[in-house]
XYZ file of C-alpha atoms in Angstrom:
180
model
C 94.968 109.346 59.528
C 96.879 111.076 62.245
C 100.224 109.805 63.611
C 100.209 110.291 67.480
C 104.385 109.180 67.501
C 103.339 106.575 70.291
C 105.008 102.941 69.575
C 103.654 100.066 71.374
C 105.045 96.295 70.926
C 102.610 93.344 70.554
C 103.321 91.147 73.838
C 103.698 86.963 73.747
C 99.917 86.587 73.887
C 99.533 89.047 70.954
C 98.141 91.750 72.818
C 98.939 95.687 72.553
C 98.215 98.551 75.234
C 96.488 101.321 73.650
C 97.915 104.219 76.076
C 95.958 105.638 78.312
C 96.029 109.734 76.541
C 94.266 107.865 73.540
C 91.667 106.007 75.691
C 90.983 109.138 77.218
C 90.437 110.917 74.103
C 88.633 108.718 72.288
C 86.845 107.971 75.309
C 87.130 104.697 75.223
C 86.411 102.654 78.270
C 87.422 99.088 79.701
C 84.930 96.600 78.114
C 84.516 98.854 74.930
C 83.976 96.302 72.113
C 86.334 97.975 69.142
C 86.125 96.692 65.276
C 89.234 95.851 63.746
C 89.781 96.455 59.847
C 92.958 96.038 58.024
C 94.210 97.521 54.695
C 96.518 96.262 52.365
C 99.271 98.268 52.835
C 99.956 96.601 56.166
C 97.486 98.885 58.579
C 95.389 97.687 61.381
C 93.046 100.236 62.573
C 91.066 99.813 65.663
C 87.228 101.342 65.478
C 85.123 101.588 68.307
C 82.186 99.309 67.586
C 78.675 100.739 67.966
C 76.012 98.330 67.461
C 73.240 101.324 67.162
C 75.320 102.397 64.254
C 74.735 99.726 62.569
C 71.050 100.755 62.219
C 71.803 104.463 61.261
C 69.163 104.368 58.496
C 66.714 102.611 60.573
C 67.371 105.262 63.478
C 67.072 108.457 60.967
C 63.327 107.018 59.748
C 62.223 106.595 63.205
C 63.870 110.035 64.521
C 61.880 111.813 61.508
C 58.652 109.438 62.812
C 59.175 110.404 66.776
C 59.834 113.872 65.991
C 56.475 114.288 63.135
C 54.429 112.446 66.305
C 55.809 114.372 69.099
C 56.371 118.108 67.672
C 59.547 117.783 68.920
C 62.834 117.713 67.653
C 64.675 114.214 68.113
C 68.010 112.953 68.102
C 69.352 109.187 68.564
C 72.873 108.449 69.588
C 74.985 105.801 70.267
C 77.598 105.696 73.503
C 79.447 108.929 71.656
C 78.147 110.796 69.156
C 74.614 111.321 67.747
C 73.845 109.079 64.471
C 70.377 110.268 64.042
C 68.484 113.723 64.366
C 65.339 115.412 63.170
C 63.807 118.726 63.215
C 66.387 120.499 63.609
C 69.354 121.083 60.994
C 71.684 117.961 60.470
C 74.778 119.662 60.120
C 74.687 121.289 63.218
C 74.563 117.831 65.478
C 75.172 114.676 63.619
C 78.278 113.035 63.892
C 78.847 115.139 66.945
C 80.491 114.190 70.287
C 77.765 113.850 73.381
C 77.993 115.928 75.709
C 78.753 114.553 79.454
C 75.612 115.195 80.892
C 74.136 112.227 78.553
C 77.216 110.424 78.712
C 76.516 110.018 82.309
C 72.829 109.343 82.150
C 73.285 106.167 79.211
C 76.240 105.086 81.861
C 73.802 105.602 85.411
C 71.191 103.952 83.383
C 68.954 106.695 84.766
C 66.278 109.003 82.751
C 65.917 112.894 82.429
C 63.121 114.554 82.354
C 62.966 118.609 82.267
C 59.602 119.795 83.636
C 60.963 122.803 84.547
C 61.131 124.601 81.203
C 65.006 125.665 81.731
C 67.172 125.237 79.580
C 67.954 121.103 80.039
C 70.744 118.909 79.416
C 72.859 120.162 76.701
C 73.091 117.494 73.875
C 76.457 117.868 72.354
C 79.985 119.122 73.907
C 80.538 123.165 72.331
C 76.966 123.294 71.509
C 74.734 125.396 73.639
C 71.980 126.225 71.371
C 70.222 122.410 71.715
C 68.897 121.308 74.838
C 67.581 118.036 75.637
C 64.008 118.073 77.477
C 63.737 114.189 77.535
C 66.720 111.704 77.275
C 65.863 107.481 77.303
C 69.129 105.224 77.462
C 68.389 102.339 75.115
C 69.460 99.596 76.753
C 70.516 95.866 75.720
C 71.590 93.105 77.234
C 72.374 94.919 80.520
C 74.561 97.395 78.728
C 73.664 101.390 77.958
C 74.063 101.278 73.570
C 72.758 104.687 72.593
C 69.778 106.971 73.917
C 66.866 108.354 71.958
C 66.419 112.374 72.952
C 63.899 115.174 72.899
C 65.088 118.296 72.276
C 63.564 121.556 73.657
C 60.988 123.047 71.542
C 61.089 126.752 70.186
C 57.430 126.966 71.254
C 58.462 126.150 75.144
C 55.682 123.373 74.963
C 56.694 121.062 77.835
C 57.385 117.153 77.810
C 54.509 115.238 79.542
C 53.580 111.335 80.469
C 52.586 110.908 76.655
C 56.121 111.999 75.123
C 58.012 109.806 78.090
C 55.963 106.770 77.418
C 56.668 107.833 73.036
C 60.470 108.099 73.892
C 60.327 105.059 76.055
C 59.190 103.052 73.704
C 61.693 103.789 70.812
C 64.124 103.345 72.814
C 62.818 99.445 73.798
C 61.933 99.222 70.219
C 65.681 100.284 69.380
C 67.287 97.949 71.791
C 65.277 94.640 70.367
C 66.455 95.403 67.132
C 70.002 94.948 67.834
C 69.786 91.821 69.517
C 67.897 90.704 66.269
């Protein structure tokens, strides 16, 4: 654990302001729900909650299932960081940040779709070499959880109606099973 040498004081309704540098860091928004754990030793540590997360074996099975189907490489994040990929090599992207470009489509609510065959939406902040040709928000309950992505293929075969209506789909399949 790192010690940021910030002190806060629990107020008379038992709250405490996380400071704004940290927020900003850990990208953590107003509304963010955040998991609390606590050791034994007298620690409290805060956790941003992701309810995708929670399915992180479920999500790897159907990444390796959309990406066998599609011929294209697929990754499935949550609000920050990518918790499931396939086709391409693990190391390189899971666990990673999200880049802003698919920050801001999960928070628009919108879709992206390259047709153009450039070089897309890059997927994760300091990594150039994957490109996303096809990003679906998953949504639930009126909030943006996670998205479910198509990465560029080495072959330059282009995203059509078929692989918007596959990632579609996972991504309404993904959002029913975390309100289950």
């Amino acid at each position: 654990m790192k010690a940021t040498g910030i002190v806060r004081r629990i107020d008379d309704l038992g709250r405490v302001v996380i400071p704004k540098e940290i927020r900003r860091t850990m990208r953590i928004r107003e509304g963010d729900p955040l998991e609390i754990f606590t050791e034994r030793d007298g620690e409290v540590i805060f956790k941003k909650y992701s309810p995708i997360g929670e399915l992180s074996n479920f999500a790897m099975q159907y990444a390796e299932t959309l990406s066998k189907t599609s011929g294209f490489p697929t990754v499935i994040t949550d609000k920050d960081s990518v918790i499931a990929v396939s086709g391409v090599p693990k190391k390189e992207l899971n666990e990673k940040r999200i880049s802003l470009d698919i920050e801001k489509i999960m928070r628009d609510k919108t879709t992206f779709v390259n047709h153009s065959g450039d070089n897309g939406a890059p997927v994760v902040d300091g990594v150039d070499k994957y490109n996303a040709s096809l990003i679906w928000p998953i949504i639930s309950e009126g909030d943006s959880i996670g998205s479910v992505v198509f990465l560029s293929n080495e072959e330059g075969k282009q995203v059509g109606e078929v692989e918007e209506k596959l990632v579609q789909s996972a991504a309404g399949f993904l959002s029913k099973q975390i309100m289950e």
